[in-house]
Coordinates of C-alpha atoms in Angstrom, one line a residue:
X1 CA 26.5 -61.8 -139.6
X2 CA 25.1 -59.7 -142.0
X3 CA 26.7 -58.7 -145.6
X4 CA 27.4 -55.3 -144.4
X5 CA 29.0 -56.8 -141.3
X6 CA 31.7 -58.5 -144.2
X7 CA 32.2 -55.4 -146.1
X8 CA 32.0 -52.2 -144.8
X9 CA 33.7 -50.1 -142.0
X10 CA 32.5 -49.4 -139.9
X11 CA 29.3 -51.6 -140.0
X12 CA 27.0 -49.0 -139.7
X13 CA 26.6 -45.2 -140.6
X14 CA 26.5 -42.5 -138.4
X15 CA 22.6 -41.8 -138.1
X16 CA 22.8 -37.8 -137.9
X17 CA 24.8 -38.1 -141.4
X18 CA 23.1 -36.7 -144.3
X19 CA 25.5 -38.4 -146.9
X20 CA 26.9 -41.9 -147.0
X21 CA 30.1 -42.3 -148.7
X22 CA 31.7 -45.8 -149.9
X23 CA 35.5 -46.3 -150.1
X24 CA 37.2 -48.7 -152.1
X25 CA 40.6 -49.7 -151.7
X26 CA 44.0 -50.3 -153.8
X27 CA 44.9 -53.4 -155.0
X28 CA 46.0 -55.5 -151.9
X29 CA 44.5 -53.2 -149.3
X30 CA 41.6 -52.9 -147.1
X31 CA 39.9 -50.5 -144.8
X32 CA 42.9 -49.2 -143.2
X33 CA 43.9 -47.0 -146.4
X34 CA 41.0 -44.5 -145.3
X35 CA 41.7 -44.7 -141.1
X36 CA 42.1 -41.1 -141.0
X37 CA 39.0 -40.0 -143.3
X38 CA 36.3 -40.1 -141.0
X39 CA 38.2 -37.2 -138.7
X40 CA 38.7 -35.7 -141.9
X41 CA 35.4 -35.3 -143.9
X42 CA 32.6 -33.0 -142.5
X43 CA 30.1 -34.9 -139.5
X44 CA 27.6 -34.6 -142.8
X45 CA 29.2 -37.6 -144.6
X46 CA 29.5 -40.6 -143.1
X47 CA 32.5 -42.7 -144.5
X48 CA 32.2 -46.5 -144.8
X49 CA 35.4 -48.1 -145.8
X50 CA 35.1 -51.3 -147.9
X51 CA 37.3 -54.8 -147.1
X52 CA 37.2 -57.3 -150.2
X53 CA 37.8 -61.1 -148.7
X54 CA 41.1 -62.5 -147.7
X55 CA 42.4 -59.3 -146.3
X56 CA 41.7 -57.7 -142.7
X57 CA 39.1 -59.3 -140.8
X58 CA 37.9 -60.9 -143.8
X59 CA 41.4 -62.9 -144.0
X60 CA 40.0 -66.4 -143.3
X61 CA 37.8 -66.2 -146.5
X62 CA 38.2 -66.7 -149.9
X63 CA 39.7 -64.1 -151.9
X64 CA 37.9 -63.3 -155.6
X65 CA 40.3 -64.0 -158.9
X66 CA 38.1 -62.8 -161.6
X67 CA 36.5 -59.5 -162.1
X68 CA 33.0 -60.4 -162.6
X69 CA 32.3 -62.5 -159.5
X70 CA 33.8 -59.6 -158.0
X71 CA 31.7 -57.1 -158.9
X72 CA 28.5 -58.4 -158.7
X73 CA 29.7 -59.4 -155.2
X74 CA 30.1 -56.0 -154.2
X75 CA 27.2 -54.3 -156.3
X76 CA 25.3 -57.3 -154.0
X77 CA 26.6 -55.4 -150.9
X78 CA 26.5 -52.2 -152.0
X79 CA 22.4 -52.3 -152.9
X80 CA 21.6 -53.8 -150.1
X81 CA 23.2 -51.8 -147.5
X82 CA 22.4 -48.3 -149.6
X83 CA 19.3 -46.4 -147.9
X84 CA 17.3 -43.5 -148.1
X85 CA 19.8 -41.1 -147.9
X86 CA 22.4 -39.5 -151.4
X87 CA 25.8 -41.7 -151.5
X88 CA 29.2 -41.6 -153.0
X89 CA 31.5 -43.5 -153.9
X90 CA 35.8 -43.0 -153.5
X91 CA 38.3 -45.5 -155.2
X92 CA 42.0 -45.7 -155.4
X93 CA 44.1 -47.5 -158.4
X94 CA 42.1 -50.8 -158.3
X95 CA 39.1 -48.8 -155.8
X96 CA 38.6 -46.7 -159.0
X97 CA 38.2 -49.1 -161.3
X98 CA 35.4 -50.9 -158.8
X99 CA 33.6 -47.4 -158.1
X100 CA 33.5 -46.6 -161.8
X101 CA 31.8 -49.7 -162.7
X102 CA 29.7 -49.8 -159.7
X103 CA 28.3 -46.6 -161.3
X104 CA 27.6 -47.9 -164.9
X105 CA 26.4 -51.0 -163.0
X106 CA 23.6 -49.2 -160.6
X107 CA 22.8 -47.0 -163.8
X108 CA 22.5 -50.6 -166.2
X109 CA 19.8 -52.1 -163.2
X110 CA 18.0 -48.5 -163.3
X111 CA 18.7 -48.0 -159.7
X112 CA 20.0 -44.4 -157.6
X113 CA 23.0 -43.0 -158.8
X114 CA 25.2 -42.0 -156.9
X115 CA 25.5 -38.1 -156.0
X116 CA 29.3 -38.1 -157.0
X117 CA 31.5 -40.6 -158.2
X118 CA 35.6 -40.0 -157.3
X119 CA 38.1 -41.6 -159.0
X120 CA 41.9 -41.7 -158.1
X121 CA 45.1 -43.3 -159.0
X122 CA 43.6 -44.8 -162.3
X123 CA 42.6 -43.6 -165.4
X124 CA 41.0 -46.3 -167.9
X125 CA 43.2 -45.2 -170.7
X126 CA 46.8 -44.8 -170.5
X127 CA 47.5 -46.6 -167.0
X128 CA 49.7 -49.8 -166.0
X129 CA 47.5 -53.3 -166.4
X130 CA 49.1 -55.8 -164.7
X131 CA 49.0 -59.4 -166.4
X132 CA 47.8 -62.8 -165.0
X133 CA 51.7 -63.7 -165.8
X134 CA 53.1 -61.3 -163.1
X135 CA 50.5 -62.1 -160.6
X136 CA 52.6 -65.2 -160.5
X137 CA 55.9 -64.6 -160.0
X138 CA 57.9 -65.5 -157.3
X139 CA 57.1 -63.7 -153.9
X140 CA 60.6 -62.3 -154.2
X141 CA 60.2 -61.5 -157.8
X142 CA 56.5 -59.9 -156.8
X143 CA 57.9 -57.7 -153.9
X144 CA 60.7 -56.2 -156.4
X145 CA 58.4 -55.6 -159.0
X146 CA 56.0 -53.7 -156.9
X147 CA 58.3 -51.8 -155.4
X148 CA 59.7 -50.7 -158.7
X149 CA 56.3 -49.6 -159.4
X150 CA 55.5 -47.7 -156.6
X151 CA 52.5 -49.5 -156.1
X152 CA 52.7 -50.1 -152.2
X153 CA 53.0 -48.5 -149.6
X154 CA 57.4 -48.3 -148.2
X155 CA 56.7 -49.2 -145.4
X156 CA 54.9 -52.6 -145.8
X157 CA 57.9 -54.1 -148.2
X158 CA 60.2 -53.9 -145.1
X159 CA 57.9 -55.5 -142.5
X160 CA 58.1 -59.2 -143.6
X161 CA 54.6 -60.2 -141.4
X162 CA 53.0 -57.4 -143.1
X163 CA 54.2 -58.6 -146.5
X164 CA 53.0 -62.1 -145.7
X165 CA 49.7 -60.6 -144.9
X166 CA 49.4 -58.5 -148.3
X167 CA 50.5 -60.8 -151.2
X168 CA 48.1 -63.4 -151.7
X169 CA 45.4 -60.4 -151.5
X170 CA 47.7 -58.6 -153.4
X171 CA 48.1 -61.6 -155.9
X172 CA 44.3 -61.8 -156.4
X173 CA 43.7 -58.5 -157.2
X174 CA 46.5 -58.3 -159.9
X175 CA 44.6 -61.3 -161.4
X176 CA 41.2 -59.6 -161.3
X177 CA 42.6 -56.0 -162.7
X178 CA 44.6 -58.1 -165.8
X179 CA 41.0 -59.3 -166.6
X180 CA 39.3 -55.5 -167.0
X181 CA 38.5 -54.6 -170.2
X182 CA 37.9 -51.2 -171.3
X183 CA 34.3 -50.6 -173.1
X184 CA 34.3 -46.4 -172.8
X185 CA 31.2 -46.6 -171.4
X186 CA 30.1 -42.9 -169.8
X187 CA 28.7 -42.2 -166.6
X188 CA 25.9 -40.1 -165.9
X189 CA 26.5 -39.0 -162.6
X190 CA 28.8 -36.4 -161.8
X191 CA 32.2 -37.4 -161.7
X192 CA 35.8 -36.1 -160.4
X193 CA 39.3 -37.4 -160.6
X194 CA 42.7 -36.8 -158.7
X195 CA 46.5 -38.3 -159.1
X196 CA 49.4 -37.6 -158.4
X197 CA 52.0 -35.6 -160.4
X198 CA 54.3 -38.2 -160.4
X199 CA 52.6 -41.9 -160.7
X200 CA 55.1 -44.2 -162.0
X201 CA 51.8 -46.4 -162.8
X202 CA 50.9 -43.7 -165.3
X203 CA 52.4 -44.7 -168.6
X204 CA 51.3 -41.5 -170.9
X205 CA 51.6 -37.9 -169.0
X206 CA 48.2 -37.5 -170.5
X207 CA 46.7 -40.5 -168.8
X208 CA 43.7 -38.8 -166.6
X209 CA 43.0 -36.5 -169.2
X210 CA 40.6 -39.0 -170.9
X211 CA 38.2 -38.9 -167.8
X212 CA 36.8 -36.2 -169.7
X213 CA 35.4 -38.2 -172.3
X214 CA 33.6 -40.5 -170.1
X215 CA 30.5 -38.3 -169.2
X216 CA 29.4 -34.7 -169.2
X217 CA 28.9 -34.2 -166.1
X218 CA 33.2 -33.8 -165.3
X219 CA 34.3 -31.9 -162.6
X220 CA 37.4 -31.7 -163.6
X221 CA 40.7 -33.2 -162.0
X222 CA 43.0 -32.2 -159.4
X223 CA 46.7 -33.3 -159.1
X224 CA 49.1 -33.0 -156.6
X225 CA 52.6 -33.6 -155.8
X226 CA 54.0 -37.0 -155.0
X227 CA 53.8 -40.6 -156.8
X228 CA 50.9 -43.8 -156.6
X229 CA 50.4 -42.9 -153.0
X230 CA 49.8 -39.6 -153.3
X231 CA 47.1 -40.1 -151.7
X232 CA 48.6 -40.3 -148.2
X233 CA 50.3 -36.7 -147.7
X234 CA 47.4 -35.2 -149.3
X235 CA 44.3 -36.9 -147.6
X236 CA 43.1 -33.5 -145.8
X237 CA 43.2 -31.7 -149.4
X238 CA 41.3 -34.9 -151.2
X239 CA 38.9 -35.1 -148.5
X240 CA 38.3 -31.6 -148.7
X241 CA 37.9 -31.0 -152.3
X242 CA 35.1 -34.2 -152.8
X243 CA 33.6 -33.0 -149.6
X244 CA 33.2 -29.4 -150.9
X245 CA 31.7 -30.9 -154.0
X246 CA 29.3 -33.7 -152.5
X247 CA 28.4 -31.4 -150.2
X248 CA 27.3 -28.6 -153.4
X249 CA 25.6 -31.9 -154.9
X250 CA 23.2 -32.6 -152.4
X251 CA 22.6 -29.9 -151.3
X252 CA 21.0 -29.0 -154.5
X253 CA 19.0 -32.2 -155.0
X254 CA 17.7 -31.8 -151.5
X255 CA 17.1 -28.0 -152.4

């Protein structure tokens, strides 16, 4: 099978798409956080959902533990399956922090930028790090915690198969966020951020402020009602916003 059959859904991009956008998921999570976003964004960009291993249909395989295996395993993916055509990228909470450096990565290797960059649910100043320490804790322990935090989804913590399912991925990726070091590095591209007003994971109210320092080409960030998941009541105006931007974007490179 080939890499893109591993990480990204679906496999392959709609041909008549003039766009390609790559979404990264929360800590924990796969594909299925983005199920409704291809009926949501505009036939011009095609959505491709990204699955990290030991989740989904990737379960059987080996889930990464530290962050830089991890990334250059999906900057790997990414290059090879990006084509002719402008991309984006989307990331939530742990998604962000992937899709940010993704960015500073493809700029460091001198290859395409992508046409917009969205982050959401993270900011790399003023936001909840977990620790290796409480990636350890007891599964009861673990499924407490997170709940306290907000940083799940309600329905998953009262669906014991479901749980079983989410926290060894879930495990892993708290290890390979404790590990992420902030460098302020600045992207190039442009770049836009959302949240939600009421993110318990936020730990300063003006957290995603400091976006703005990480590159001049800001678009600015939008924030709506709700906590971490946010993002689920207000897919349609998300989708909408960084469609209505991407769409501005390449439109004037292809101008």
């Amino acid at each position: 099978m080939s890499t893109a059959g591993h990480w990204f859904h679906p496999v392959e991009p709609s041909d008549e798409a003039e766009t390609r956008l790559f979404l990264l998921p929360h800590a924990g999570s796969g594909a299925i956080i983005y199920r409704d976003w291809a009926e949501l964004l505009p036939p011009t960009i095609a959505p491709q959902a990204v699955t990290l291993p030991g989740r989904h249909n990737r379960r059987e395989e080996e889930t990464f533990e530290k962050w830089d295996p991890l990334l250059d395993a999906l900057y790997e993916a990414v290059v090879a399956e990006i084509d002719d055509r402008p991309f984006a990228f989307f990331g939530h909470c742990l998604g962000a922090q992937l899709a940010y450096r993704l960015t500073v990565r493809l700029a460091e290797d001198g290859m395409p930028a992508p046409a917009l960059l969205g982050t959401s649910g993270w900011s790399p100043i003023g936001f909840f790090q977990p620790t290796e320490e409480q990636s350890r804790m007891p599964d009861p322990e673990l499924v407490e915690w997170i709940k306290k935090l907000g940083s799940f989804p309600a329905e998953v913590y009262d669906n014991p198969e479901m749980l079983a399912l989410v926290v060894p991925a879930l495990r892993a990726d708290l290890r390979v966020a404790a590990q992420y070091v902030d460098d302020g590095v600045t992207v190039d591209c442009p770049f836009v951020s959302y949240g939600g007003r009421s993110d318990p994971l936020q730990e300063t109210d003006d957290a995603m402020t400091h976006w703005k320092d990480r590159g001049e080409r800001y678009l600015g960030h939008r924030e709506f009602s709700g906590g971490h998941f946010y993002i689920d009541q207000h897919a349609a105006a998300v989708t909408a916003d960084f469609a209505r931007h991407l769409d501005r974007l390449t439109a004037s490179v292809s101008g």
